[in-house]
Short mmCIF file of N, CA and C in Angstrom, two decimals:
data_model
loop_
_atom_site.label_atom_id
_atom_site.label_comp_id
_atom_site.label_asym_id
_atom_site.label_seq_id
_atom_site.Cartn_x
_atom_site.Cartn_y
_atom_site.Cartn_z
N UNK A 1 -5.07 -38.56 -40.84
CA UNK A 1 -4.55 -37.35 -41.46
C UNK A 1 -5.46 -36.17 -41.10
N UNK A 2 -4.79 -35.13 -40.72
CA UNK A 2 -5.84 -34.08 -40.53
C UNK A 2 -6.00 -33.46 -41.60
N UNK A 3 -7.21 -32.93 -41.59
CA UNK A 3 -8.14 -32.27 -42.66
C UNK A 3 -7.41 -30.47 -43.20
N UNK A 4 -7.28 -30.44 -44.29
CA UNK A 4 -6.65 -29.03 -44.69
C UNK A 4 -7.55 -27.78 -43.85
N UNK A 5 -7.15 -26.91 -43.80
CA UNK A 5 -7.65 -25.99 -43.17
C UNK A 5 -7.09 -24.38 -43.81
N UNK A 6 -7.89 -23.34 -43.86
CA UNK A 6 -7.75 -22.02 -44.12
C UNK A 6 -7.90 -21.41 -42.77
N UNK A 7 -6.81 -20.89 -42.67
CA UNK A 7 -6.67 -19.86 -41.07
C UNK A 7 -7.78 -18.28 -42.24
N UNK A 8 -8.84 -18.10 -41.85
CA UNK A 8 -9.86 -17.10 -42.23
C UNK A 8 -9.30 -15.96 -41.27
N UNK A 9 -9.09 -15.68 -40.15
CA UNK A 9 -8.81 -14.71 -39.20
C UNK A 9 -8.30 -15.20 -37.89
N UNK A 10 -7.39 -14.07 -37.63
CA UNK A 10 -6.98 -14.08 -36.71
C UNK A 10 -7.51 -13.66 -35.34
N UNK A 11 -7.27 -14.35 -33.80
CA UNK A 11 -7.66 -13.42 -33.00
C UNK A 11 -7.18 -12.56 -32.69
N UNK A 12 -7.23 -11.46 -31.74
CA UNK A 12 -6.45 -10.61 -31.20
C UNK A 12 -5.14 -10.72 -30.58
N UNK A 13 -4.05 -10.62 -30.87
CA UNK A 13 -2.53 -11.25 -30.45
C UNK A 13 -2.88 -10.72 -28.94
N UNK A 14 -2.01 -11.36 -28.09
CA UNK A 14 -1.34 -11.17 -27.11
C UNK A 14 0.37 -11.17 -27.06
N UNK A 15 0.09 -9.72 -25.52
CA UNK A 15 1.63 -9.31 -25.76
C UNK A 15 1.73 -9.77 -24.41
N UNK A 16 3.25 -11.06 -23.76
CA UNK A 16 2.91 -11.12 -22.12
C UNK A 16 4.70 -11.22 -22.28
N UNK A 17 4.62 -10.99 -20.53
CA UNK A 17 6.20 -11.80 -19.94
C UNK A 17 6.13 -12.91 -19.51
N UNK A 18 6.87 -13.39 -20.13
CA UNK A 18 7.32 -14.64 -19.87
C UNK A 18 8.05 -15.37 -18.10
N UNK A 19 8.04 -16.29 -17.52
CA UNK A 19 8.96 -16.28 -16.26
C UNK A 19 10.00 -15.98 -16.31
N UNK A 20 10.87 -15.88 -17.76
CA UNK A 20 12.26 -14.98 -17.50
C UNK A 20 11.95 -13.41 -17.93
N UNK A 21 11.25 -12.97 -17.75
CA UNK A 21 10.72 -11.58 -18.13
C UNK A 21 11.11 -10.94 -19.73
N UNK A 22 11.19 -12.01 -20.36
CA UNK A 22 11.17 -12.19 -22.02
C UNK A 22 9.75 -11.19 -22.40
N UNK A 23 9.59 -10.43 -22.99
CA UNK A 23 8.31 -9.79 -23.91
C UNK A 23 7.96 -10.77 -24.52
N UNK A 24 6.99 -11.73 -25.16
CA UNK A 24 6.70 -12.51 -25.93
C UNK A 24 5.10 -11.89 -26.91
N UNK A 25 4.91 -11.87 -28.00
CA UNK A 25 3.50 -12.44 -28.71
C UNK A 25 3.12 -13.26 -28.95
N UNK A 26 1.87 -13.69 -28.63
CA UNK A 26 1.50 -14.80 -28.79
C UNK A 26 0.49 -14.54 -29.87
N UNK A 27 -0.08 -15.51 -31.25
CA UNK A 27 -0.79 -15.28 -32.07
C UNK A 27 -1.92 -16.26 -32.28
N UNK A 28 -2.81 -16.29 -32.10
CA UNK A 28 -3.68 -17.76 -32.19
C UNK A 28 -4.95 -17.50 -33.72
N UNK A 29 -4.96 -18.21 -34.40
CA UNK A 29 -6.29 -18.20 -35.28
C UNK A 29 -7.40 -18.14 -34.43
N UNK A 30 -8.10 -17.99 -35.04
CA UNK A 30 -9.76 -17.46 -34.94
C UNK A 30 -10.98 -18.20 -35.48
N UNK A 31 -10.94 -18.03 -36.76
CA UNK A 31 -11.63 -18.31 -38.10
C UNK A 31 -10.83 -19.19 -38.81
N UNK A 32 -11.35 -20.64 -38.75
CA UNK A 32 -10.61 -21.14 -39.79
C UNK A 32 -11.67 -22.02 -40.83
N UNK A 33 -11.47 -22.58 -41.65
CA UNK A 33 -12.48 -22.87 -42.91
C UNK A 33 -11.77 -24.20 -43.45
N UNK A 34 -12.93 -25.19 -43.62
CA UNK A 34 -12.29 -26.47 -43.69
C UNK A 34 -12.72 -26.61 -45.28
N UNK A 35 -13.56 -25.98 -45.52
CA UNK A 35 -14.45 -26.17 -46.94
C UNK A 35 -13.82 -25.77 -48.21
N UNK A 36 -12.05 -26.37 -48.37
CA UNK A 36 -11.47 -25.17 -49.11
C UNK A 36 -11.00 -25.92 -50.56
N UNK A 37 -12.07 -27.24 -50.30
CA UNK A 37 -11.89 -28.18 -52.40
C UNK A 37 -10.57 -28.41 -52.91
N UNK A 38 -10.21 -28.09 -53.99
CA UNK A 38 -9.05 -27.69 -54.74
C UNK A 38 -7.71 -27.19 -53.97
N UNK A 39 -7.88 -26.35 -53.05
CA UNK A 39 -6.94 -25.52 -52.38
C UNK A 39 -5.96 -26.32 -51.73
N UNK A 40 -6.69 -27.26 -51.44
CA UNK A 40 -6.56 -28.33 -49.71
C UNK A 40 -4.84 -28.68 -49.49
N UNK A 41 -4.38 -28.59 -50.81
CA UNK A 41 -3.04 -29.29 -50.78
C UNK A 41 -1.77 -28.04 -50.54
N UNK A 42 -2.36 -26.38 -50.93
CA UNK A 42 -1.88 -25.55 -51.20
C UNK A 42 -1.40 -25.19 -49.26
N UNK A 43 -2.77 -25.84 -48.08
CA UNK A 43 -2.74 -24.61 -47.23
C UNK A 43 -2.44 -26.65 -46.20
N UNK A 44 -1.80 -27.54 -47.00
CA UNK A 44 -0.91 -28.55 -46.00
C UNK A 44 0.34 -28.33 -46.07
N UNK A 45 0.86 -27.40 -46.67
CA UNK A 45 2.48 -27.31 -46.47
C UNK A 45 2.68 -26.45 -44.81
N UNK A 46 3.80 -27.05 -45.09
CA UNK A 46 4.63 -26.33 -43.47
C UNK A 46 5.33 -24.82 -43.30
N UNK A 47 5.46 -24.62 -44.55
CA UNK A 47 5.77 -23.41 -44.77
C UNK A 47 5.28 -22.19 -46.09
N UNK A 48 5.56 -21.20 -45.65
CA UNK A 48 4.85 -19.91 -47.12
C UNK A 48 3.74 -19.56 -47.05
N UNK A 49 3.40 -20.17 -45.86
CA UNK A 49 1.14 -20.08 -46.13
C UNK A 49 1.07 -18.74 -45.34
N UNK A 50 1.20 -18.84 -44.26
CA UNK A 50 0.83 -17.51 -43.17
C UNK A 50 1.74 -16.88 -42.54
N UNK A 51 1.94 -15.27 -43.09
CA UNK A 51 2.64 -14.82 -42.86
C UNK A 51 2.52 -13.53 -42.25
N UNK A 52 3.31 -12.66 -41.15
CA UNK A 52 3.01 -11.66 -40.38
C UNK A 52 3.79 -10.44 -40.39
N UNK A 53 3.38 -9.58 -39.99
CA UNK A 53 4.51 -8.30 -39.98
C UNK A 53 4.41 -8.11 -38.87
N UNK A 54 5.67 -7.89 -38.04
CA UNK A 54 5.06 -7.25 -36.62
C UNK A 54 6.11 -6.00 -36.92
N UNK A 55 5.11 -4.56 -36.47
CA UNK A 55 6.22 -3.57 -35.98
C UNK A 55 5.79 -2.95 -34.59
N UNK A 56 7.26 -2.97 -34.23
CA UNK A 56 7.04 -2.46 -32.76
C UNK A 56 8.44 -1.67 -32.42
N UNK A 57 8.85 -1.40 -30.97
CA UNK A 57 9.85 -0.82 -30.94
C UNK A 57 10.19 -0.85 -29.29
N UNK A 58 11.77 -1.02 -28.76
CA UNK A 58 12.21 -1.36 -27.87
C UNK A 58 13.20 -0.56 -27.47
N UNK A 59 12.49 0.07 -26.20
CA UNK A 59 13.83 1.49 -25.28
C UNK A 59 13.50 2.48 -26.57
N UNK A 60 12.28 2.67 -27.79
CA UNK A 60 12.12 3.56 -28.40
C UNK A 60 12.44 3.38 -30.06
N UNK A 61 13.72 2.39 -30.19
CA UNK A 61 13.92 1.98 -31.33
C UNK A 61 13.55 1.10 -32.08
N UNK A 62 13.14 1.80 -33.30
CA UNK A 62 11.96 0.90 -34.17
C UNK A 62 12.68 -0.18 -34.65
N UNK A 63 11.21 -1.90 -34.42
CA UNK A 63 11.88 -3.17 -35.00
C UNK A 63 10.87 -3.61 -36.33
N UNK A 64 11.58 -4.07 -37.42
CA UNK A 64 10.13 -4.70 -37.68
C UNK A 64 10.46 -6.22 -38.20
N UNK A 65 9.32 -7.12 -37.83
CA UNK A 65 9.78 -8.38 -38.31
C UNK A 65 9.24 -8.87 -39.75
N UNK A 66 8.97 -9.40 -40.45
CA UNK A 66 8.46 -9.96 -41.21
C UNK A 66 8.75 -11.56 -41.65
N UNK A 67 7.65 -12.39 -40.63
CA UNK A 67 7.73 -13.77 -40.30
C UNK A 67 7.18 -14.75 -40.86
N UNK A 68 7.30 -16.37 -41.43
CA UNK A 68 6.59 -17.21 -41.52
C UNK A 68 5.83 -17.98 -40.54
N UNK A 69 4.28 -17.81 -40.23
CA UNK A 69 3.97 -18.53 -38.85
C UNK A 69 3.38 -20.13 -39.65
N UNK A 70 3.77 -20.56 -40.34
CA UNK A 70 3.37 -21.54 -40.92
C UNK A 70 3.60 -23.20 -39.89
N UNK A 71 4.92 -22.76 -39.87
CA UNK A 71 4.79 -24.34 -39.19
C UNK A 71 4.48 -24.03 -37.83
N UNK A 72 4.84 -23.40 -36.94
CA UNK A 72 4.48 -23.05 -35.41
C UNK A 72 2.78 -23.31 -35.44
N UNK A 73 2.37 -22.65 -36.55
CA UNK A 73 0.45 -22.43 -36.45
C UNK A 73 0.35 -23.97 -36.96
N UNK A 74 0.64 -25.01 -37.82
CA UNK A 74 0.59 -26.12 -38.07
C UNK A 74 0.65 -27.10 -36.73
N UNK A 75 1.98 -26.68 -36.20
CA UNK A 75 2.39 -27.89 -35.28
C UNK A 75 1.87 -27.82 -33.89
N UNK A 76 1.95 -26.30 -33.39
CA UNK A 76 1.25 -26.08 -32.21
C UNK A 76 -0.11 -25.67 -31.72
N UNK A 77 -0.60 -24.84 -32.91
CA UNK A 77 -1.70 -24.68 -32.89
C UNK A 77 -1.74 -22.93 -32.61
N UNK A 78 -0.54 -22.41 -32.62
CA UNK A 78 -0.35 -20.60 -32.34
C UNK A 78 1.13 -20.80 -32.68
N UNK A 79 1.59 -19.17 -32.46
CA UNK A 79 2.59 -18.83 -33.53
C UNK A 79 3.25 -17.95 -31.75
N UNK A 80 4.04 -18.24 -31.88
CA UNK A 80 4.74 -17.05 -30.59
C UNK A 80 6.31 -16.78 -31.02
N UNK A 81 6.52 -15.31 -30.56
CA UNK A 81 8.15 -15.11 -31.39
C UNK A 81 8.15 -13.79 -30.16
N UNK A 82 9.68 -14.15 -29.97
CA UNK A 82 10.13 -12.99 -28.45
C UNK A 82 10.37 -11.88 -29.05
N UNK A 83 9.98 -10.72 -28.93
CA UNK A 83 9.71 -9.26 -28.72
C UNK A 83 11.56 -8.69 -28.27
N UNK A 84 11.27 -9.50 -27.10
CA UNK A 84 12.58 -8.58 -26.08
C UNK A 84 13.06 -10.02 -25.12
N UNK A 85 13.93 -9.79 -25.36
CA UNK A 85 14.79 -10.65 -24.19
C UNK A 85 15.62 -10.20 -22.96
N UNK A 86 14.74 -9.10 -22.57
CA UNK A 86 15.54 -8.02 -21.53
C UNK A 86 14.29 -7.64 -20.54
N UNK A 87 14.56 -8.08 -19.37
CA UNK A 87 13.18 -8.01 -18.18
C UNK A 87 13.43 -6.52 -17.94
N UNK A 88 14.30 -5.71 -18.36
CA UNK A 88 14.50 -4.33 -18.05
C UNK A 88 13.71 -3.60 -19.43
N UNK A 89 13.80 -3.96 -20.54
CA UNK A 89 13.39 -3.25 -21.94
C UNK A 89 11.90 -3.17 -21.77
N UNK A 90 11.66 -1.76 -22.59
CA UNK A 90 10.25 -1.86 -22.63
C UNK A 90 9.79 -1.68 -24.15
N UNK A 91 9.10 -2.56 -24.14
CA UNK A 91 7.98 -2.55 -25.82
C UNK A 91 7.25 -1.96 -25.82
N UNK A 92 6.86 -1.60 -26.99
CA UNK A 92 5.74 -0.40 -27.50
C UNK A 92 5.47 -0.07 -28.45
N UNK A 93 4.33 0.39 -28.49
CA UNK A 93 4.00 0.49 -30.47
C UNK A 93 3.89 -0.42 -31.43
N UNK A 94 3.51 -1.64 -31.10
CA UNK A 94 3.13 -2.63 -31.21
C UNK A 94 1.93 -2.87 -32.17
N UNK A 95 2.54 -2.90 -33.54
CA UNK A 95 1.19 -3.53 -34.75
C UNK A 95 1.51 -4.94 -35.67
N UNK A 96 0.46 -5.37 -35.83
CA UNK A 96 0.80 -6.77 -36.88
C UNK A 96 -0.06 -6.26 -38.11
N UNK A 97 0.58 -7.10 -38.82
CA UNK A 97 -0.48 -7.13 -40.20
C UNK A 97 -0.08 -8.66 -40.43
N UNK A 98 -1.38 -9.29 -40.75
CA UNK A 98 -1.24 -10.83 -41.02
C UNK A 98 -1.19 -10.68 -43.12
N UNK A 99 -0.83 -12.04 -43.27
CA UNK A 99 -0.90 -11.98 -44.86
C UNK A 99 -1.37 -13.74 -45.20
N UNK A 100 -1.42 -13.77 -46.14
CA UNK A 100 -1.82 -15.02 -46.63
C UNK A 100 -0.66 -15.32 -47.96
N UNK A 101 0.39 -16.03 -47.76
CA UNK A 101 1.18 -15.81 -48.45
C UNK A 101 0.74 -17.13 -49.83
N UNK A 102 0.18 -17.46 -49.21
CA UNK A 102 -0.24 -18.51 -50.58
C UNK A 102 -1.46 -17.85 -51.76
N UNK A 103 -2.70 -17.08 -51.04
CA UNK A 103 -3.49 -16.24 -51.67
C UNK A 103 -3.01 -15.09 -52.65
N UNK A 104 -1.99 -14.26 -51.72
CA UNK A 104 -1.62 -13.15 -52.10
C UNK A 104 -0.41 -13.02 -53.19
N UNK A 105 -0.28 -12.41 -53.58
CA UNK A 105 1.13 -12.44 -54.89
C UNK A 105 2.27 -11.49 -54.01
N UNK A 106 3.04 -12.21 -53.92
CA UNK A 106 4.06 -11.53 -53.28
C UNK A 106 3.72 -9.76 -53.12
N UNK A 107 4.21 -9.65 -54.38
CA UNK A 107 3.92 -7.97 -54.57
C UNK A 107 3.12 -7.12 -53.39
N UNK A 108 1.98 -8.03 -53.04
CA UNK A 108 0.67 -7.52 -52.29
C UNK A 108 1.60 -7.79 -50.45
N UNK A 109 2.25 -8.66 -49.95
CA UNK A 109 2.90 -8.65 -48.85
C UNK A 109 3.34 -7.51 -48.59
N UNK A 110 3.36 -7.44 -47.29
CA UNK A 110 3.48 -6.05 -46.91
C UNK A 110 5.19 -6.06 -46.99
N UNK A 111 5.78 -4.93 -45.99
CA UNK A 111 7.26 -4.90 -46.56
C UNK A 111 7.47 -4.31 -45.21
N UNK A 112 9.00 -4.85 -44.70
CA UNK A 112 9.15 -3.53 -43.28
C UNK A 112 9.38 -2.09 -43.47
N UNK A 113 9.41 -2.11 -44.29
CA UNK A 113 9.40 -0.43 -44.54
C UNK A 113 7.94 -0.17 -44.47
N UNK A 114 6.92 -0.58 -44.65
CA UNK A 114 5.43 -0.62 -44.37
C UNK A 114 5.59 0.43 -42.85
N UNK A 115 6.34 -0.25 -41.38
CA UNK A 115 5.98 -0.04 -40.57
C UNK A 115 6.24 1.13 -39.77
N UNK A 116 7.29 2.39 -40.93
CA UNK A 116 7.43 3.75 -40.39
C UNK A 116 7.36 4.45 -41.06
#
């Protein structure tokens, strides 16, 4: 069984194309913390734990997501979600805000309206 874990920080996302010229982010942890007692059972679920905002915007028009990377960061070890599915579109303006959806009280999650 693997050992519970606290994603502490994130690294710096990456933004790439893909071989079908897909926009993709890619998100990987950083900081993670095994020392977490009590918690341990809170941060083994597959879903609700880590959660992201991405806002960005495509040919100019603003997107914003607001995602669970819970099981992707569980199962694969990073979180990736397509941007653009158009080798012609261009992205831009490009921010995340990570959250801790198990720490935080809803209330405190950010919101897409956050991102204009």
């Amino acid at each position: 069984m693997i050992q519970a874990q606290k994603i502490v920080q994130f690294s710096e996302y990456k933004i790439y194309k893909n071989e079908y010229g897909h926009t993709k982010i890619r998100i990987e942890p950083h900081t993670r913390n095994t020392d977490i007692g009590a918690d341990a059972s809170k941060y083994q679920k597959s879903s609700n734990v880590y959660g992201v905002l991405i806002c960005y915007s495509i040919n100019g028009e603003k997107k914003a997501k607001l995602l669970d990377m819970t099981y992707k960061l569980k199962n694969k070890g990073y979180y990736e979600y397509g941007l653009s599915y158009s080798s012609n579109s261009k992205v831009g303006s490009v921010s995340v805000t990570y959250f801790n959806m198990v720490d935080d009280p809803e209330s405190k999650w950010p919101k897409k309206g956050d991102c204009f």
